[in-house]
mmCIF file of C-alpha atoms in Angstrom:
data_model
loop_
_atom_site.group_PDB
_atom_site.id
_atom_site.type_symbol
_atom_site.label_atom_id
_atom_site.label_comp_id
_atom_site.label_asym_id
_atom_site.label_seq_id
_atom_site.Cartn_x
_atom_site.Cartn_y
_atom_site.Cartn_z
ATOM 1 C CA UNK A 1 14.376 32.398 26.745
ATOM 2 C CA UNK A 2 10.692 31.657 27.865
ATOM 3 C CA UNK A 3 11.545 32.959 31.392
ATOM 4 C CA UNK A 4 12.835 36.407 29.648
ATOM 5 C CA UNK A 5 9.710 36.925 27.561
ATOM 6 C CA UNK A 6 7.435 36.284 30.431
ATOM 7 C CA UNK A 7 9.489 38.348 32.620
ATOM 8 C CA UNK A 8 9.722 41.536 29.816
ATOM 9 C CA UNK A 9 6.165 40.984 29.696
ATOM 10 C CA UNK A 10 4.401 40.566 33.256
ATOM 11 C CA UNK A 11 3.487 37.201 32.353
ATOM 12 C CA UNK A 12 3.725 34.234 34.490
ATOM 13 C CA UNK A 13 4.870 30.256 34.389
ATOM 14 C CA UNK A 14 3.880 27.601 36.813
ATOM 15 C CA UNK A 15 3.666 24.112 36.998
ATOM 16 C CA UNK A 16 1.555 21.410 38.287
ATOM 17 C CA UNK A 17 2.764 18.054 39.036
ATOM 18 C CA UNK A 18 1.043 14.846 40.631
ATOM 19 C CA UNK A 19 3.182 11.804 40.240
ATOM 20 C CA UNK A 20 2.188 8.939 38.013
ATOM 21 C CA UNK A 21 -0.504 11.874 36.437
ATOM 22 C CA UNK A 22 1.979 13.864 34.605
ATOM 23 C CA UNK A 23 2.828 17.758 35.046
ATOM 24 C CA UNK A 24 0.924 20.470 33.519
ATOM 25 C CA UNK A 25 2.314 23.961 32.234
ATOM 26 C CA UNK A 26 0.393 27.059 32.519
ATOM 27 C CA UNK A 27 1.568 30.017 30.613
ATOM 28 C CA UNK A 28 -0.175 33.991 32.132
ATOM 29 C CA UNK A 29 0.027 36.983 29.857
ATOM 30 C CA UNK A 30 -1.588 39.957 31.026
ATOM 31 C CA UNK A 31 -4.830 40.774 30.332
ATOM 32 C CA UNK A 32 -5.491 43.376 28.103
ATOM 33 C CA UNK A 33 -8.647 46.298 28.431
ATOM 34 C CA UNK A 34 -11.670 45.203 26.669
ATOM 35 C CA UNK A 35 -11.819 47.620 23.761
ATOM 36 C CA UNK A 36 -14.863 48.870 22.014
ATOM 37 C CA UNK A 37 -15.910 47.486 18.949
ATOM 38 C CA UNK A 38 -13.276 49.137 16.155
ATOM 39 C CA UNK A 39 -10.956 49.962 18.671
ATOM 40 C CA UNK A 40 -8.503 47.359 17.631
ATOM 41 C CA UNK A 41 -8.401 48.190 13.892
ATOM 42 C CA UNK A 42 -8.240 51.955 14.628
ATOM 43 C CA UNK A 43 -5.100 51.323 17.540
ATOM 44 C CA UNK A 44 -3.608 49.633 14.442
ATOM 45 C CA UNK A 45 -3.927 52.063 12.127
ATOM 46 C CA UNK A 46 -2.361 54.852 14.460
ATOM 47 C CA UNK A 47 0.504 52.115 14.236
ATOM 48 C CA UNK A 48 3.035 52.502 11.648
ATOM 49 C CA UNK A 49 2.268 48.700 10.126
ATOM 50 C CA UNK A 50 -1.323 47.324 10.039
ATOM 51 C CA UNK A 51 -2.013 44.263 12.783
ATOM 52 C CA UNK A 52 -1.358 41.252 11.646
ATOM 53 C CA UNK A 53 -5.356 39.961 11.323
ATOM 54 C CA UNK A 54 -5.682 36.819 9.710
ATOM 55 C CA UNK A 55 -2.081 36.786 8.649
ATOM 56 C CA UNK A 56 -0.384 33.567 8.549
ATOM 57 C CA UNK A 57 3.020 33.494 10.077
ATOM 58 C CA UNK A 58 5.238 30.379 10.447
ATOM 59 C CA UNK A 59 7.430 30.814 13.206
ATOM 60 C CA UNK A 60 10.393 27.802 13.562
ATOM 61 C CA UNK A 61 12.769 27.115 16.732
ATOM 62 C CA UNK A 62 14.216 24.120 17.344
ATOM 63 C CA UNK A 63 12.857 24.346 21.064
ATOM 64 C CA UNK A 64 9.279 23.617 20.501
ATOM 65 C CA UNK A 65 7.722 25.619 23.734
ATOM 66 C CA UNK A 66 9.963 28.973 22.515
ATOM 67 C CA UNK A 67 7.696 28.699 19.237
ATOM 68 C CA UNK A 68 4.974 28.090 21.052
ATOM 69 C CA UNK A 69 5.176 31.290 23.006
ATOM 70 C CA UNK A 70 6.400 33.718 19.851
ATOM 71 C CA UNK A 71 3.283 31.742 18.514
ATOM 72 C CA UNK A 72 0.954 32.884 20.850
ATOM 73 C CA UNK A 73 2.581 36.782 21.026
ATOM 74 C CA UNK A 74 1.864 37.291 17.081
ATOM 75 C CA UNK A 75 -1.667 35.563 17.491
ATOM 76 C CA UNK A 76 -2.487 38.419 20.233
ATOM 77 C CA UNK A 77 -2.043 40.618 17.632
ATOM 78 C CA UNK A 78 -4.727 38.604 15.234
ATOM 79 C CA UNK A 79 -2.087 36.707 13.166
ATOM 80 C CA UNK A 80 -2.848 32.827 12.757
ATOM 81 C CA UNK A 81 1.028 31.512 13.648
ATOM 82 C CA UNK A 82 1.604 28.037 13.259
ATOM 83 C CA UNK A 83 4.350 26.721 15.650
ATOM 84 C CA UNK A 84 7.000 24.512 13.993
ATOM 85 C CA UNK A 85 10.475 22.708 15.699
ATOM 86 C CA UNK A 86 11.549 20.983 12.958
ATOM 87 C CA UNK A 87 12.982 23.116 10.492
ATOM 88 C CA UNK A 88 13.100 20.518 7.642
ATOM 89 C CA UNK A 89 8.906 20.554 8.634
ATOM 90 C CA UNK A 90 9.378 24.195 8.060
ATOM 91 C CA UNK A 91 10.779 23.908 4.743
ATOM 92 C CA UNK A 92 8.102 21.533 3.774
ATOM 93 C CA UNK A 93 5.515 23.743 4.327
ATOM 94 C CA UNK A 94 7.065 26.777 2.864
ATOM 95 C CA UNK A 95 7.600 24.850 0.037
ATOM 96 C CA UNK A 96 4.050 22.893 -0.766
ATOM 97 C CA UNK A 97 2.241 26.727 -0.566
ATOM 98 C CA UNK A 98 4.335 30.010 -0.183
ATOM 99 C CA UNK A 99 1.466 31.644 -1.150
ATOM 100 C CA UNK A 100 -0.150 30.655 2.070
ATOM 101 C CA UNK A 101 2.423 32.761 4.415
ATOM 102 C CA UNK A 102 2.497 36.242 4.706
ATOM 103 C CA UNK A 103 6.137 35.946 7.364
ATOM 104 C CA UNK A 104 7.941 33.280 8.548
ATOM 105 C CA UNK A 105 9.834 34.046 12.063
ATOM 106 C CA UNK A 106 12.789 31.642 12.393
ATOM 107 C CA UNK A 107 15.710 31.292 14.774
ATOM 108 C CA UNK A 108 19.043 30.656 13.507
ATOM 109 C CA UNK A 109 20.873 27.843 15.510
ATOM 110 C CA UNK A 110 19.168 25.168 14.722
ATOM 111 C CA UNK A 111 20.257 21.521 13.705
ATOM 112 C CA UNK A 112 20.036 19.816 10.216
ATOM 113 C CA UNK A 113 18.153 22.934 8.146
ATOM 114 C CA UNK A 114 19.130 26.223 10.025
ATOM 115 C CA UNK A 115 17.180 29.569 9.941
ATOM 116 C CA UNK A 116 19.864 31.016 7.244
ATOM 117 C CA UNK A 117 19.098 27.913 5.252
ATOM 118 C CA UNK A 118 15.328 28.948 6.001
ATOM 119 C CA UNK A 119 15.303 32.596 4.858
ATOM 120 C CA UNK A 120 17.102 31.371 1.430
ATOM 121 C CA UNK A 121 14.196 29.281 0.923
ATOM 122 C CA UNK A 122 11.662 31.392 1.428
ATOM 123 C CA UNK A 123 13.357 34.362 -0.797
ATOM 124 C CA UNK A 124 13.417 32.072 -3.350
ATOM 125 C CA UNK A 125 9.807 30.922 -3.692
ATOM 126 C CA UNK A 126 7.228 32.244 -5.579
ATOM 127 C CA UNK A 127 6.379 34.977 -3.569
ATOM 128 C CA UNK A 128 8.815 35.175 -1.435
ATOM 129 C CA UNK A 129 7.914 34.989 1.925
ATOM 130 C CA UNK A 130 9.249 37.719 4.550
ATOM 131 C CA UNK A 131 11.347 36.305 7.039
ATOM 132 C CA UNK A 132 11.975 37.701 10.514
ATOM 133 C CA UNK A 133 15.313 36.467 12.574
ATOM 134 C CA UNK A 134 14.892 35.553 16.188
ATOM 135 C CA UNK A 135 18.638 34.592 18.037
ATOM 136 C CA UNK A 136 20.024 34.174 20.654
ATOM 137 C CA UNK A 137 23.743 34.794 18.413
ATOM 138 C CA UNK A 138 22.707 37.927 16.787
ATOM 139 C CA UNK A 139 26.577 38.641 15.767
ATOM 140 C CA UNK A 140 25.885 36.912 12.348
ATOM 141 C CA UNK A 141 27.302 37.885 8.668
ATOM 142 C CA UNK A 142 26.067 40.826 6.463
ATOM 143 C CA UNK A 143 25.564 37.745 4.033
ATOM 144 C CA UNK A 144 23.161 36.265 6.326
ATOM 145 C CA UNK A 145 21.491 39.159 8.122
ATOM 146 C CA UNK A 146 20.604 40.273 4.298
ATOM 147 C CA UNK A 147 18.047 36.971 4.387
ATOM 148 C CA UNK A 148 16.024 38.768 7.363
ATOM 149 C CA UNK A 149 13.941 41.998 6.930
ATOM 150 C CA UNK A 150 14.594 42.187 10.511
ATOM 151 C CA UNK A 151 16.959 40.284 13.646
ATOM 152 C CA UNK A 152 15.815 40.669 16.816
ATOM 153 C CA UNK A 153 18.001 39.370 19.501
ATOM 154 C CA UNK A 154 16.379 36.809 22.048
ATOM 155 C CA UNK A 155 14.315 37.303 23.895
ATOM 156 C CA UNK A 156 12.737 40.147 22.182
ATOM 157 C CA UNK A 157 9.852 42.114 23.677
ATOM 158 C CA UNK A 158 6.609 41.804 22.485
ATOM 159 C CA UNK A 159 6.195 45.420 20.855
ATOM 160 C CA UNK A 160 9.212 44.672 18.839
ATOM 161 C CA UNK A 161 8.698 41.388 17.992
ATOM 162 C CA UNK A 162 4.943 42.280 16.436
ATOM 163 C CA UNK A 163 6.256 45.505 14.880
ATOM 164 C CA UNK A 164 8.907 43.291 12.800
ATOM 165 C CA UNK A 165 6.688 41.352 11.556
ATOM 166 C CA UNK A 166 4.378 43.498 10.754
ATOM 167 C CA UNK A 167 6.773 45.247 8.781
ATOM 168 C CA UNK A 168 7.609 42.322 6.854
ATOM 169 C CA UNK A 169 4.248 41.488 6.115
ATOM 170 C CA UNK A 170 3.477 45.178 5.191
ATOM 171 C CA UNK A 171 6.803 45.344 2.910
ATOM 172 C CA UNK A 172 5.659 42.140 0.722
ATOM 173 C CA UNK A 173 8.743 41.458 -0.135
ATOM 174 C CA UNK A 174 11.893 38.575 1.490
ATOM 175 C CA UNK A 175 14.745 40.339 2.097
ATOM 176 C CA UNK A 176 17.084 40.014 -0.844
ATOM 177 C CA UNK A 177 14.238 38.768 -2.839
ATOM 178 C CA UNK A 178 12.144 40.396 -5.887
ATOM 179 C CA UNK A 179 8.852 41.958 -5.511
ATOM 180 C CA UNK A 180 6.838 39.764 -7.740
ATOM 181 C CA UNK A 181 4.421 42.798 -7.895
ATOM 182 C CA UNK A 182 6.830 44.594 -9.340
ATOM 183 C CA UNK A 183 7.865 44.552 -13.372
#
């Protein structure tokens, strides 16, 4: 999964290993063009969703460097995601402040808690918190896909992956949940 988002991406993975030391893993992405000051906001705005600047996402995978890297895609887009593998962790925090996310991005296979388990959480608090579907098994239910205001199929591409959530974020609302802005 980490070797097909790299690999859609230009990005690169080594490692370097000196025994009784340990091994250390570099991730590469791309650079991207310094852009003048208000570039940014004004590339967003000729975007269909607004970036995802100072956003909180929670993104949840059982595999811990998968999050890591989803993670670090939505934070190149200005979004503050906090990395999670343990989905009963992920629950926690949903649960203690829903207020504090504005997405969660969860995959679905996981043990214990599992990202269908997830998204009926977080449609259920108070607000509900958009929830985004990363899988490698996208066949799944009308039932379940009804949880996600979007299900990408791993691995997704970058522009897709930040354009769902930035739709979820911009829509305010968990799919199948109420719009607590609404009457």
């Amino acid at each position: 999964i980490v070797a097909g988002f790299l690999r859609d991406n230009d990005g690169a993975l080594w490692f370097d290993s000196t025994p009784g030391q340990g091994t250390r893993v570099t991730i590469a992405w791309p650079a991207q063009p310094d852009l003048p000051v208000g570039t940014r906001n004004r590339v967003a705005q000729q975007a269909s969703y607004p970036d995802l600047t100072g956003r909180n996402i929670l993104v949840v995978d059982d595999v811990s460097d998968v999050a890591d890297v989803i993670s670090e895609v939505l934070d190149t887009d200005g979004a503050v995601a906090v990395a999670v593998s343990d989905p009963a962790e992920a629950a926690q925090l949903l649960r203690e402040n829903p207020g504090l996310w504005s997405a969660m991005v969860t995959d679905l296979d996981m043990p214990g808690i599992n990202g269908a388990d997830l998204g009926r959480i977080a449609a259920d608090l108070t607000p509900p918190v958009p929830c985004v579907l990363v899988t490698a098994l996208p066949d799944i239910s009308d039932q379940t896909r009804a949880l996600f205001s979007a299900v990408l199929t791993k691995p997704a591409d970058v522009r897709s992956l930040i354009d769902a959530v930035r739709a979820a974020v911009s829509s305010g609302v968990a799919a199948g949940g109420v719009d607590p802005a609404q009457p």
